[in-house]
Amino acid sequence: MGKWTVEVVTQVAKGTLLGDGGLEVQGCIIDSRQARGGEMFFALPGEQVDGHNYIEAAWKNGAVLAIADEARYREMKEKPNIPAGKALLLVKSVVTALQELAKCWRIKLKAKVVGVTGSNGKTTTKDMIYAVLSQTFQVHRNKENHNNELGLPMTILNAPLGTEILILEMGMRGLGEISALCEIAKPDLGVITNIGTTHLELLLTQERIAQAKWELVEALPDEGKAIINAEDFFSVQKAIKDSHSICYYGLEGAFATPHIRGVQPRPWGELGTSFVVNFQDEKATANLPLPGTHNVLDALAALAVGTMFGVPLDIGCKGLSELELSKMRLEIRQGVLGTILINDVYNANPVSMQASLNVLKERAAGNKTLAILGEMYELGSSAESGHQEVGRTLAGLGISGLITVGKLAEEIAQGARLAGYAEDQITVTGSLEEASQKALDLLSRLGPGTWILIKGSRGMRMEKITAELESSE
C-alpha cells in the first residue's frame, strides 16, 4: 500500500498508541517472518500460535507498527520493548482493526473492485481475470486463495496506490460470510462461476448454497453488473429474479443465451485448449494453456469482465495465452516407466473431479488411462452419492484403471461397479503408501504411454503419490 502514518492508522483503528505516531507504514503482514520493511504487523491471537509472542521478531525483521489486542497485551508478563523508530497500537480486536483499515484503504485507492465467488473455479477465474485486465490496467489480486475474513482485507491493504482494479476472490462456508466480505470490499462487479454442492455439509441444501453465493450480487450497487454462467442452472434461476444488469457467458447456453460465447473448443498444445470467442460484433481466438471445458468457461467469465472495462477481445485473449498457472492444478509431469502424470491435487469435489477425468480421457487420446482418486470432503449428506457419481462418470469414460485412496473414496469404486465397470479394473487402498505401491504394480502391466490422473481433497495430501510416481530423470 502507499504510505500512511501511524497516527492515521491509530485514528482509523481507534486504538491506544505507544511509540511514534509520525512513522510511515506501507503494507501489512500477519507472519513476522514476512516483514520486508515498513509494514504493519497484525498480532493475531490464536490457539496454536499467538502473534503477540512475535511482536519483537516482526519489528526486528523490519515491521514498523505492531497492532495488538489490548486485553491480551495487558496479560503479558513480559511485554515487548518498543525500540526507537517502532510503534505499538493496542486495539479491542486485531481482526476488527484489520478489516476497518482495509475498508478505509479501499476508499482511498479509488479502485474498481471485482468480486469472484462460486463452488468451483474461483481461484482459476480470479487469475484469468487478472491476466485479461492486466493487459490494460494496474491490477491487484488475492495471493493464492487468501479469500476469507483475514486474507481479503490483507489483500486490500497490500494493494499499492495507483491500483486501478482490485480482483477479490471471496470464499464462504456459511450464510452471511460473503456479505461480510462485501461490506469490506464494496464490489462494483460480481462474478459467480457456478453454484455446486461444495459446503453442502454446512448449508444442507443447494438452495441455501445459492443464497450464500448470491450475497455477492446483492451487495453490488444498483448500477453494478453480475457476470453469470449460462450453463449453471442455480445461477441463472437467481439471476432471472435479480434487478442488476446481467452478462451471461457460456458455450451451449443451456439455461440462458450467452452475451459472450465460446465455440469450437479443441485441444491445443500439450495441455491447452483453443476456442473462438464471440461478443457483439467482435470475434477472437483464445489459446488457453489449460484443458477442459470447465476452464474454457472460466476464461469466458474473465473475458466478460474484460469487456465490462473496455478491454478488446483480442487483447483479453492475449492475456489468457500468458496465464501463469497455480501449482498443483492440472500440472503435466513425466512419470515413471514412460508414463505421463496429471497432478491435480490442490482440491477436489464431484464437479471438479469429473472435469479432470474428462481431461484425462481427452488428453490420453486413445492411450491407457489410470485414475488415482482420494476422498472428497465437505459434502455432508451427499458424500456417498457425490463419490458414486464420480465413479459412474469414470466408468462411462472407459478409464483403463481406478485406484481409490481412503474409506470415503471406496464409494467411487462402488459407483463405477454399479455403472458396469469391471471389478478387475478397480483397486481399493487405505493409505497413500499402499496406493503408490499398487500404482507401480499396475503401471508395469499397463505399460509406457499410460496417462495418470492424481486427484483428491487438499487434506488427503495426494501430492505424496505424485512424488512417488514422478520420474527422477
PDB file of C-alpha atoms in Angstrom, residues 192 195 210 214 217-218 226-248 253-257 259:
ATOM      1  CA  ILE A 192     -20.262 -16.243  -9.892  1.00  0.00           C
ATOM      2  CA  ILE A 195     -23.321 -22.979  -7.676  1.00  0.00           C
ATOM      3  CA  ALA A 210     -27.141 -20.455  -3.947  1.00  0.00           C
ATOM      4  CA  TRP A 214     -25.747 -14.675  -4.316  1.00  0.00           C
ATOM      5  CA  VAL A 217     -24.653  -9.897  -6.347  1.00  0.00           C
ATOM      6  CA  GLU A 218     -26.966  -8.491  -3.668  1.00  0.00           C
ATOM      7  CA  ALA A 226     -23.099  -9.503 -12.461  1.00  0.00           C
ATOM      8  CA  ILE A 227     -21.206 -11.960 -14.676  1.00  0.00           C
ATOM      9  CA  ILE A 228     -23.141 -15.263 -14.658  1.00  0.00           C
ATOM     10  CA  ASN A 229     -22.545 -18.753 -16.100  1.00  0.00           C
ATOM     11  CA  ALA A 230     -25.305 -19.529 -18.624  1.00  0.00           C
ATOM     12  CA  GLU A 231     -24.617 -23.267 -18.190  1.00  0.00           C
ATOM     13  CA  ASP A 232     -25.348 -23.227 -14.429  1.00  0.00           C
ATOM     14  CA  PHE A 233     -28.994 -23.819 -13.500  1.00  0.00           C
ATOM     15  CA  PHE A 234     -28.988 -22.364  -9.976  1.00  0.00           C
ATOM     16  CA  SER A 235     -27.055 -19.223 -11.030  1.00  0.00           C
ATOM     17  CA  VAL A 236     -29.469 -18.483 -13.868  1.00  0.00           C
ATOM     18  CA  GLN A 237     -32.504 -19.082 -11.638  1.00  0.00           C
ATOM     19  CA  LYS A 238     -31.172 -16.490  -9.185  1.00  0.00           C
ATOM     20  CA  ALA A 239     -30.245 -14.077 -11.995  1.00  0.00           C
ATOM     21  CA  ILE A 240     -33.732 -14.138 -13.538  1.00  0.00           C
ATOM     22  CA  LYS A 241     -35.175 -12.711 -10.313  1.00  0.00           C
ATOM     23  CA  ASP A 242     -32.401 -10.111  -9.806  1.00  0.00           C
ATOM     24  CA  SER A 243     -32.645  -6.449 -10.793  1.00  0.00           C
ATOM     25  CA  HIS A 244     -28.936  -5.974 -11.585  1.00  0.00           C
ATOM     26  CA  SER A 245     -27.593  -5.884 -15.127  1.00  0.00           C
ATOM     27  CA  ILE A 246     -26.549  -9.464 -16.005  1.00  0.00           C
ATOM     28  CA  CYS A 247     -23.893 -10.532 -18.510  1.00  0.00           C
ATOM     29  CA  TYR A 248     -24.139 -14.248 -19.304  1.00  0.00           C
ATOM     30  CA  GLY A 253     -26.289 -21.606 -23.337  1.00  0.00           C
ATOM     31  CA  ALA A 254     -28.104 -24.404 -21.502  1.00  0.00           C
ATOM     32  CA  PHE A 255     -30.164 -22.097 -19.269  1.00  0.00           C
ATOM     33  CA  ALA A 256     -29.698 -18.598 -20.743  1.00  0.00           C
ATOM     34  CA  THR A 257     -28.460 -17.086 -24.007  1.00  0.00           C
ATOM     35  CA  HIS A 259     -23.796 -12.489 -24.277  1.00  0.00           C
TER      36      HIS A 259
END
